[in-house]
Amino acid sequence: MPNLMLKGKVIITGAIEAVTGLHIGGAAAGLDIGGIDNPVIRHPVTREPYIPGSSLRGKMRSLLDKHLGLEANKFIQRREPVVRVHECDDEEKYLQCPACQIFGVTPGDQRRDWNRLKPSRLIVRDVLLSQTHEATRRLREAKTDLPFTEVKWEAAIDRITAAAVPRQNERVPAGAVFSPFEMVYNLFDLNGTGIENDIQWLTHLLKAMELLEDDYLGGYGSRGAGKIAFRELKVLFKSRAYYEGKVDKPIVLGEGDTLRDLNVSQFAEKIRQNLGD
Ligand SMILES: [Zn+2]
């Protein structure tokens, strides 16, 4: 009988700094906030902008897919604009594919077959505007165009007459800090095959974070927006033994102000030594 056993969780926390203005689009029906053409997504109660976990997760996956050179073989949408993603459709390939094993595959008919259980290992939580950071206080006090955001005007220019069509984009200004972010990476032993792959593939997750820093989050990235930096990082490991109360504290795998400070190459050995079974 197939089975899935959780052997531990790696928990990555920290802050996300908007190095340039950040535009993660909200509902286009932004009439309640002054009829902005392209509003940002906001918390429905506090009206503060936030970063949806799905945006972070989706961007990291697409960057990792490209980094690994994976085939964009699955259509999410066939009409314009066409949206294709990578998803292994073959069990053999899946078992060797870090992207599909970390981020999961969408449930399909084949998922009813328990033998082909395909768990997603990664959970990415929504990230709210920091409530403690100095940057948020400054943002709150600044006289921005809309609460916590700037309205950036851009123009499309006719190449012959130079007539301009202006449009507005709402952005969270550079310097804003979203915190705490939290990503949870589960180490699963699937059918008794062990967790060595899961341990080694953790490096792909950290690589995806680094690729994201050198790419962009949200919209208008090629026009300057969306550069972010992961800061104040802490990576913890909680083993089965920890959840069973046999170990007092999580193991600190790494800590540092930037991704490069984390010493990722040591993570695998520290996890192996602290599995507690
Ligand atoms: Zn795959």
mmCIF file of C-alpha atoms and ligand atoms in Angstrom:
data_model
loop_
_atom_site.group_PDB
_atom_site.id
_atom_site.type_symbol
_atom_site.label_atom_id
_atom_site.label_comp_id
_atom_site.label_asym_id
_atom_site.label_seq_id
_atom_site.Cartn_x
_atom_site.Cartn_y
_atom_site.Cartn_z
ATOM 1 C CA MET A 1 0.000 0.000 0.000
ATOM 2 C CA PRO A 2 1.510 3.384 -0.954
ATOM 3 C CA ASN A 3 2.195 5.712 1.909
ATOM 4 C CA LEU A 4 3.539 9.134 2.642
ATOM 5 C CA MET A 5 5.431 9.933 5.830
ATOM 6 C CA LEU A 6 6.396 13.428 6.919
ATOM 7 C CA LYS A 7 10.010 13.336 8.114
ATOM 8 C CA GLY A 8 10.351 17.017 8.932
ATOM 9 C CA LYS A 9 9.817 20.597 7.819
ATOM 10 C CA VAL A 10 12.257 23.255 6.719
ATOM 11 C CA ILE A 11 10.917 26.696 7.496
ATOM 12 C CA ILE A 12 12.361 29.757 5.770
ATOM 13 C CA THR A 13 11.401 33.125 7.246
ATOM 14 C CA GLY A 14 12.498 36.706 6.770
ATOM 15 C CA ALA A 15 11.521 39.976 5.158
ATOM 16 C CA ILE A 16 10.985 41.007 1.558
ATOM 17 C CA GLU A 17 12.191 44.455 0.621
ATOM 18 C CA ALA A 18 10.862 46.226 -2.443
ATOM 19 C CA VAL A 19 14.100 47.479 -3.992
ATOM 20 C CA THR A 20 12.142 49.155 -6.789
ATOM 21 C CA GLY A 21 8.439 49.988 -6.929
ATOM 22 C CA LEU A 22 6.263 46.866 -6.722
ATOM 23 C CA HIS A 23 3.105 46.246 -8.701
ATOM 24 C CA ILE A 24 1.168 43.092 -7.944
ATOM 25 C CA GLY A 25 -2.146 43.601 -9.660
ATOM 26 C CA GLY A 26 -5.451 43.586 -7.855
ATOM 27 C CA ALA A 27 -8.985 43.515 -9.211
ATOM 28 C CA ALA A 28 -9.331 45.843 -12.184
ATOM 29 C CA ALA A 29 -12.590 47.164 -10.719
ATOM 30 C CA GLY A 30 -10.652 49.658 -8.644
ATOM 31 C CA LEU A 31 -13.338 52.325 -8.641
ATOM 32 C CA ASP A 32 -13.363 52.487 -4.845
ATOM 33 C CA ILE A 33 -9.793 53.696 -4.846
ATOM 34 C CA GLY A 34 -10.085 56.487 -7.311
ATOM 35 C CA GLY A 35 -10.439 54.661 -10.589
ATOM 36 C CA ILE A 36 -6.790 53.685 -11.023
ATOM 37 C CA ASP A 37 -6.278 51.785 -14.288
ATOM 38 C CA ASN A 38 -4.029 49.178 -12.749
ATOM 39 C CA PRO A 39 -4.479 48.940 -8.975
ATOM 40 C CA VAL A 40 -2.334 46.809 -6.673
ATOM 41 C CA ILE A 41 -3.773 44.031 -4.577
ATOM 42 C CA ARG A 42 -4.732 45.123 -1.067
ATOM 43 C CA HIS A 43 -5.839 43.423 2.114
ATOM 44 C CA PRO A 44 -9.661 43.711 2.112
ATOM 45 C CA VAL A 45 -9.836 44.939 5.701
ATOM 46 C CA THR A 46 -6.711 47.035 6.335
ATOM 47 C CA ARG A 47 -6.439 48.209 2.698
ATOM 48 C CA GLU A 48 -2.683 47.737 2.980
ATOM 49 C CA PRO A 49 -0.904 46.220 -0.033
ATOM 50 C CA TYR A 50 0.425 42.679 0.416
ATOM 51 C CA ILE A 51 2.255 39.988 -1.535
ATOM 52 C CA PRO A 52 0.086 36.925 -2.217
ATOM 53 C CA GLY A 53 1.904 33.643 -1.597
ATOM 54 C CA SER A 54 0.662 32.491 -4.991
ATOM 55 C CA SER A 55 2.558 35.325 -6.737
ATOM 56 C CA LEU A 56 5.823 34.442 -5.028
ATOM 57 C CA ARG A 57 5.336 30.742 -5.563
ATOM 58 C CA GLY A 58 4.334 31.029 -9.211
ATOM 59 C CA LYS A 59 7.258 33.270 -10.068
ATOM 60 C CA MET A 60 9.785 31.077 -8.292
ATOM 61 C CA ARG A 61 8.441 28.017 -10.081
ATOM 62 C CA SER A 62 8.595 29.621 -13.503
ATOM 63 C CA LEU A 63 12.190 30.737 -12.888
ATOM 64 C CA LEU A 64 13.202 27.277 -11.686
ATOM 65 C CA ASP A 65 11.481 25.642 -14.689
ATOM 66 C CA LYS A 66 13.543 27.855 -16.979
ATOM 67 C CA HIS A 67 16.732 27.339 -15.006
ATOM 68 C CA LEU A 68 16.328 23.563 -15.305
ATOM 69 C CA GLY A 69 15.335 23.853 -18.972
ATOM 70 C CA LEU A 70 12.012 22.078 -18.460
ATOM 71 C CA GLU A 71 9.543 21.756 -21.291
ATOM 72 C CA ALA A 72 6.489 24.047 -21.149
ATOM 73 C CA ASN A 73 4.180 21.220 -22.118
ATOM 74 C CA LYS A 74 0.898 21.976 -20.403
ATOM 75 C CA PHE A 75 -1.644 24.571 -21.504
ATOM 76 C CA ILE A 76 -3.305 26.556 -18.753
ATOM 77 C CA GLN A 77 -5.058 28.674 -21.363
ATOM 78 C CA ARG A 78 -5.233 27.979 -25.103
ATOM 79 C CA ARG A 79 -6.852 31.235 -26.184
ATOM 80 C CA GLU A 80 -4.867 34.487 -26.258
ATOM 81 C CA PRO A 81 -2.812 35.161 -24.271
ATOM 82 C CA VAL A 82 -1.629 31.558 -24.410
ATOM 83 C CA VAL A 83 -0.329 30.355 -21.037
ATOM 84 C CA ARG A 84 1.866 27.256 -20.893
ATOM 85 C CA VAL A 85 3.619 25.743 -17.907
ATOM 86 C CA HIS A 86 5.767 22.729 -17.223
ATOM 87 C CA GLU A 87 4.232 19.683 -15.587
ATOM 88 C CA CYS A 88 5.616 16.146 -15.872
ATOM 89 C CA ASP A 89 3.011 13.841 -17.407
ATOM 90 C CA ASP A 90 5.028 10.692 -16.946
ATOM 91 C CA GLU A 91 5.731 8.977 -13.622
ATOM 92 C CA GLU A 92 9.369 8.204 -14.431
ATOM 93 C CA LYS A 93 10.167 11.804 -15.359
ATOM 94 C CA TYR A 94 8.236 13.097 -12.364
ATOM 95 C CA LEU A 95 10.350 11.102 -9.941
ATOM 96 C CA GLN A 96 13.459 12.838 -11.298
ATOM 97 C CA CYS A 97 11.976 16.344 -11.555
ATOM 98 C CA PRO A 98 12.740 18.749 -8.701
ATOM 99 C CA ALA A 99 10.313 21.413 -9.972
ATOM 100 C CA CYS A 100 7.274 19.100 -10.038
ATOM 101 C CA GLN A 101 8.191 17.505 -6.725
ATOM 102 C CA ILE A 102 8.803 20.790 -4.913
ATOM 103 C CA PHE A 103 5.871 22.725 -6.346
ATOM 104 C CA GLY A 104 3.500 19.846 -7.093
ATOM 105 C CA VAL A 105 1.360 18.989 -10.068
ATOM 106 C CA THR A 106 -2.290 19.843 -10.493
ATOM 107 C CA PRO A 107 -4.755 17.142 -9.577
ATOM 108 C CA GLY A 108 -6.064 15.244 -12.544
ATOM 109 C CA ASP A 109 -7.854 11.995 -13.136
ATOM 110 C CA GLN A 110 -4.620 10.137 -12.561
ATOM 111 C CA ARG A 111 -4.530 11.460 -9.017
ATOM 112 C CA ARG A 112 -7.374 9.161 -8.071
ATOM 113 C CA ASP A 113 -4.847 6.423 -8.477
ATOM 114 C CA TRP A 114 -3.274 6.307 -5.040
ATOM 115 C CA ASN A 115 -0.117 4.726 -6.481
ATOM 116 C CA ARG A 116 0.609 7.991 -8.168
ATOM 117 C CA LEU A 117 0.308 10.175 -5.104
ATOM 118 C CA LYS A 118 2.085 13.426 -5.941
ATOM 119 C CA PRO A 119 2.341 15.693 -2.935
ATOM 120 C CA SER A 120 3.439 19.305 -3.215
ATOM 121 C CA ARG A 121 6.295 19.938 -0.804
ATOM 122 C CA LEU A 122 6.220 23.704 -0.655
ATOM 123 C CA ILE A 123 3.827 26.054 1.118
ATOM 124 C CA VAL A 124 4.276 29.787 0.514
ATOM 125 C CA ARG A 125 2.259 32.092 2.758
ATOM 126 C CA ASP A 126 0.917 35.547 1.960
ATOM 127 C CA VAL A 127 3.240 38.330 3.114
ATOM 128 C CA LEU A 128 1.740 41.408 4.718
ATOM 129 C CA LEU A 129 3.279 44.843 4.941
ATOM 130 C CA SER A 130 5.580 44.780 7.983
ATOM 131 C CA GLN A 131 3.887 46.097 11.094
ATOM 132 C CA THR A 132 7.153 46.659 12.960
ATOM 133 C CA HIS A 133 9.549 47.957 10.370
ATOM 134 C CA GLU A 134 10.601 51.599 10.247
ATOM 135 C CA ALA A 135 9.892 51.594 6.496
ATOM 136 C CA THR A 136 6.160 51.066 7.137
ATOM 137 C CA ARG A 137 5.995 53.977 9.557
ATOM 138 C CA ARG A 138 7.621 56.231 6.990
ATOM 139 C CA LEU A 139 5.265 54.977 4.319
ATOM 140 C CA ARG A 140 2.269 55.581 6.559
ATOM 141 C CA GLU A 141 3.373 59.148 7.233
ATOM 142 C CA ALA A 142 4.417 59.956 3.684
ATOM 143 C CA LYS A 143 1.924 61.839 1.588
ATOM 144 C CA THR A 144 1.668 59.218 -1.127
ATOM 145 C CA ASP A 145 -0.901 59.444 -3.926
ATOM 146 C CA LEU A 146 -2.997 56.669 -2.381
ATOM 147 C CA PRO A 147 -2.534 55.039 1.025
ATOM 148 C CA PHE A 148 0.862 53.255 0.956
ATOM 149 C CA THR A 149 1.250 53.555 -2.809
ATOM 150 C CA GLU A 150 2.384 55.841 -5.598
ATOM 151 C CA VAL A 151 0.603 56.323 -8.887
ATOM 152 C CA LYS A 152 3.100 56.136 -11.692
ATOM 153 C CA TRP A 153 2.178 57.668 -15.027
ATOM 154 C CA GLU A 154 3.500 56.119 -18.176
ATOM 155 C CA ALA A 155 2.767 57.025 -21.759
ATOM 156 C CA ALA A 156 2.590 55.233 -25.054
ATOM 157 C CA ILE A 157 3.912 57.588 -27.717
ATOM 158 C CA ASP A 158 2.815 57.679 -31.353
ATOM 159 C CA ARG A 159 5.936 57.197 -33.443
ATOM 160 C CA ILE A 160 4.920 59.792 -36.040
ATOM 161 C CA THR A 161 2.939 62.531 -34.329
ATOM 162 C CA ALA A 162 4.445 62.023 -30.834
ATOM 163 C CA ALA A 163 0.906 62.073 -29.410
ATOM 164 C CA ALA A 164 0.928 60.368 -26.018
ATOM 165 C CA VAL A 165 -1.636 58.115 -24.406
ATOM 166 C CA PRO A 166 -1.079 58.261 -20.660
ATOM 167 C CA ARG A 167 -1.917 55.422 -18.314
ATOM 168 C CA GLN A 168 -1.537 54.990 -14.590
ATOM 169 C CA ASN A 169 0.055 52.173 -12.666
ATOM 170 C CA GLU A 170 -0.259 51.913 -8.935
ATOM 171 C CA ARG A 171 2.908 50.741 -7.171
ATOM 172 C CA VAL A 172 4.146 50.173 -3.665
ATOM 173 C CA PRO A 173 7.133 52.550 -3.464
ATOM 174 C CA ALA A 174 10.728 51.334 -3.349
ATOM 175 C CA GLY A 175 11.919 50.740 0.189
ATOM 176 C CA ALA A 176 8.690 49.164 1.479
ATOM 177 C CA VAL A 177 9.222 46.056 3.608
ATOM 178 C CA PHE A 178 6.870 43.058 3.723
ATOM 179 C CA SER A 179 7.391 40.831 6.709
ATOM 180 C CA PRO A 180 7.414 38.164 7.935
ATOM 181 C CA PHE A 181 7.393 35.933 4.901
ATOM 182 C CA GLU A 182 7.232 32.216 5.532
ATOM 183 C CA MET A 183 7.873 29.255 3.260
ATOM 184 C CA VAL A 184 7.461 25.717 4.538
ATOM 185 C CA TYR A 185 9.228 22.878 2.724
ATOM 186 C CA ASN A 186 8.055 19.397 3.712
ATOM 187 C CA LEU A 187 10.415 16.433 3.649
ATOM 188 C CA PHE A 188 8.353 13.421 2.629
ATOM 189 C CA ASP A 189 9.295 9.784 2.549
ATOM 190 C CA LEU A 190 7.136 8.464 -0.266
ATOM 191 C CA ASN A 191 6.636 4.693 -0.194
ATOM 192 C CA GLY A 192 9.745 4.103 1.885
ATOM 193 C CA THR A 193 12.115 5.531 -0.722
ATOM 194 C CA GLY A 194 13.767 7.846 1.808
ATOM 195 C CA ILE A 195 14.174 11.601 1.788
ATOM 196 C CA GLU A 196 17.598 12.064 0.245
ATOM 197 C CA ASN A 197 16.140 13.689 -2.887
ATOM 198 C CA ASP A 198 13.980 15.988 -0.802
ATOM 199 C CA ILE A 199 17.000 17.039 1.239
ATOM 200 C CA GLN A 200 19.083 17.764 -1.840
ATOM 201 C CA TRP A 201 16.287 19.548 -3.676
ATOM 202 C CA LEU A 202 16.038 22.124 -0.935
ATOM 203 C CA THR A 203 18.926 23.868 -2.702
ATOM 204 C CA HIS A 204 16.635 24.362 -5.726
ATOM 205 C CA LEU A 205 14.206 26.306 -3.581
ATOM 206 C CA LEU A 206 16.943 28.631 -2.357
ATOM 207 C CA LYS A 207 18.196 28.943 -5.920
ATOM 208 C CA ALA A 208 14.700 29.931 -7.045
ATOM 209 C CA MET A 209 14.721 32.674 -4.393
ATOM 210 C CA GLU A 210 18.055 33.925 -5.688
ATOM 211 C CA LEU A 211 16.833 33.821 -9.298
ATOM 212 C CA LEU A 212 13.807 35.866 -8.237
ATOM 213 C CA GLU A 213 16.026 38.562 -6.725
ATOM 214 C CA ASP A 214 17.636 38.936 -10.149
ATOM 215 C CA ASP A 215 14.307 38.878 -11.962
ATOM 216 C CA TYR A 216 11.137 40.639 -10.863
ATOM 217 C CA LEU A 217 7.954 40.072 -8.937
ATOM 218 C CA GLY A 218 4.591 41.319 -10.185
ATOM 219 C CA GLY A 219 4.099 43.470 -13.259
ATOM 220 C CA TYR A 220 6.123 45.964 -15.317
ATOM 221 C CA GLY A 221 9.405 44.225 -14.520
ATOM 222 C CA SER A 222 11.026 45.082 -17.817
ATOM 223 C CA ARG A 223 10.171 48.732 -17.141
ATOM 224 C CA GLY A 224 11.791 48.990 -13.747
ATOM 225 C CA ALA A 225 9.324 47.588 -11.238
ATOM 226 C CA GLY A 226 9.427 44.473 -9.108
ATOM 227 C CA LYS A 227 13.015 44.082 -7.954
ATOM 228 C CA ILE A 228 12.921 42.554 -4.498
ATOM 229 C CA ALA A 229 15.462 41.356 -1.934
ATOM 230 C CA PHE A 230 15.085 38.663 0.714
ATOM 231 C CA ARG A 231 16.428 39.987 4.014
ATOM 232 C CA GLU A 232 16.736 39.043 7.702
ATOM 233 C CA LEU A 233 16.689 35.366 6.786
ATOM 234 C CA LYS A 234 16.389 32.441 9.125
ATOM 235 C CA VAL A 235 16.114 28.788 8.060
ATOM 236 C CA LEU A 236 14.915 26.266 10.645
ATOM 237 C CA PHE A 237 14.527 22.502 10.557
ATOM 238 C CA LYS A 238 11.819 20.790 12.612
ATOM 239 C CA SER A 239 12.157 17.005 12.605
ATOM 240 C CA ARG A 240 9.533 14.384 13.438
ATOM 241 C CA ALA A 241 11.212 14.149 16.817
ATOM 242 C CA TYR A 242 10.560 17.852 17.367
ATOM 243 C CA TYR A 243 6.819 17.443 16.702
ATOM 244 C CA GLU A 244 6.752 14.387 18.955
ATOM 245 C CA GLY A 245 8.228 16.447 21.779
ATOM 246 C CA LYS A 246 11.503 14.526 21.903
ATOM 247 C CA VAL A 247 13.563 17.534 20.827
ATOM 248 C CA ASP A 248 13.137 20.924 22.494
ATOM 249 C CA LYS A 249 14.065 23.347 19.763
ATOM 250 C CA PRO A 250 14.168 23.486 15.991
ATOM 251 C CA ILE A 251 17.639 23.256 14.446
ATOM 252 C CA VAL A 252 18.915 26.489 12.909
ATOM 253 C CA LEU A 253 20.152 25.557 9.432
ATOM 254 C CA GLY A 254 21.217 29.059 8.554
ATOM 255 C CA GLU A 255 20.832 32.723 9.387
ATOM 256 C CA GLY A 256 21.867 35.923 7.672
ATOM 257 C CA ASP A 257 20.829 39.218 6.197
ATOM 258 C CA THR A 258 21.027 38.001 2.582
ATOM 259 C CA LEU A 259 20.666 34.671 0.767
ATOM 260 C CA ARG A 260 24.410 34.494 0.181
ATOM 261 C CA ASP A 261 25.009 34.625 3.950
ATOM 262 C CA LEU A 262 23.101 31.388 4.543
ATOM 263 C CA ASN A 263 25.733 28.736 3.801
ATOM 264 C CA VAL A 264 23.218 26.618 1.924
ATOM 265 C CA SER A 265 25.804 23.921 1.145
ATOM 266 C CA GLN A 266 25.739 22.886 4.824
ATOM 267 C CA PHE A 267 21.958 22.426 5.043
ATOM 268 C CA ALA A 268 21.808 18.828 3.772
ATOM 269 C CA GLU A 269 24.344 17.520 6.273
ATOM 270 C CA LYS A 270 22.696 19.361 9.184
ATOM 271 C CA ILE A 271 19.306 17.873 8.280
ATOM 272 C CA ARG A 272 20.719 14.336 7.991
ATOM 273 C CA GLN A 273 22.361 14.673 11.399
ATOM 274 C CA ASN A 274 19.202 15.912 13.070
ATOM 275 C CA LEU A 275 16.485 13.657 11.659
ATOM 276 C CA GLY A 276 16.240 12.086 15.095
ATOM 277 C CA ASP A 277 15.277 8.616 13.944
HETATM 278 ZN ZN ZN B 1 8.446 18.118 -13.995
#
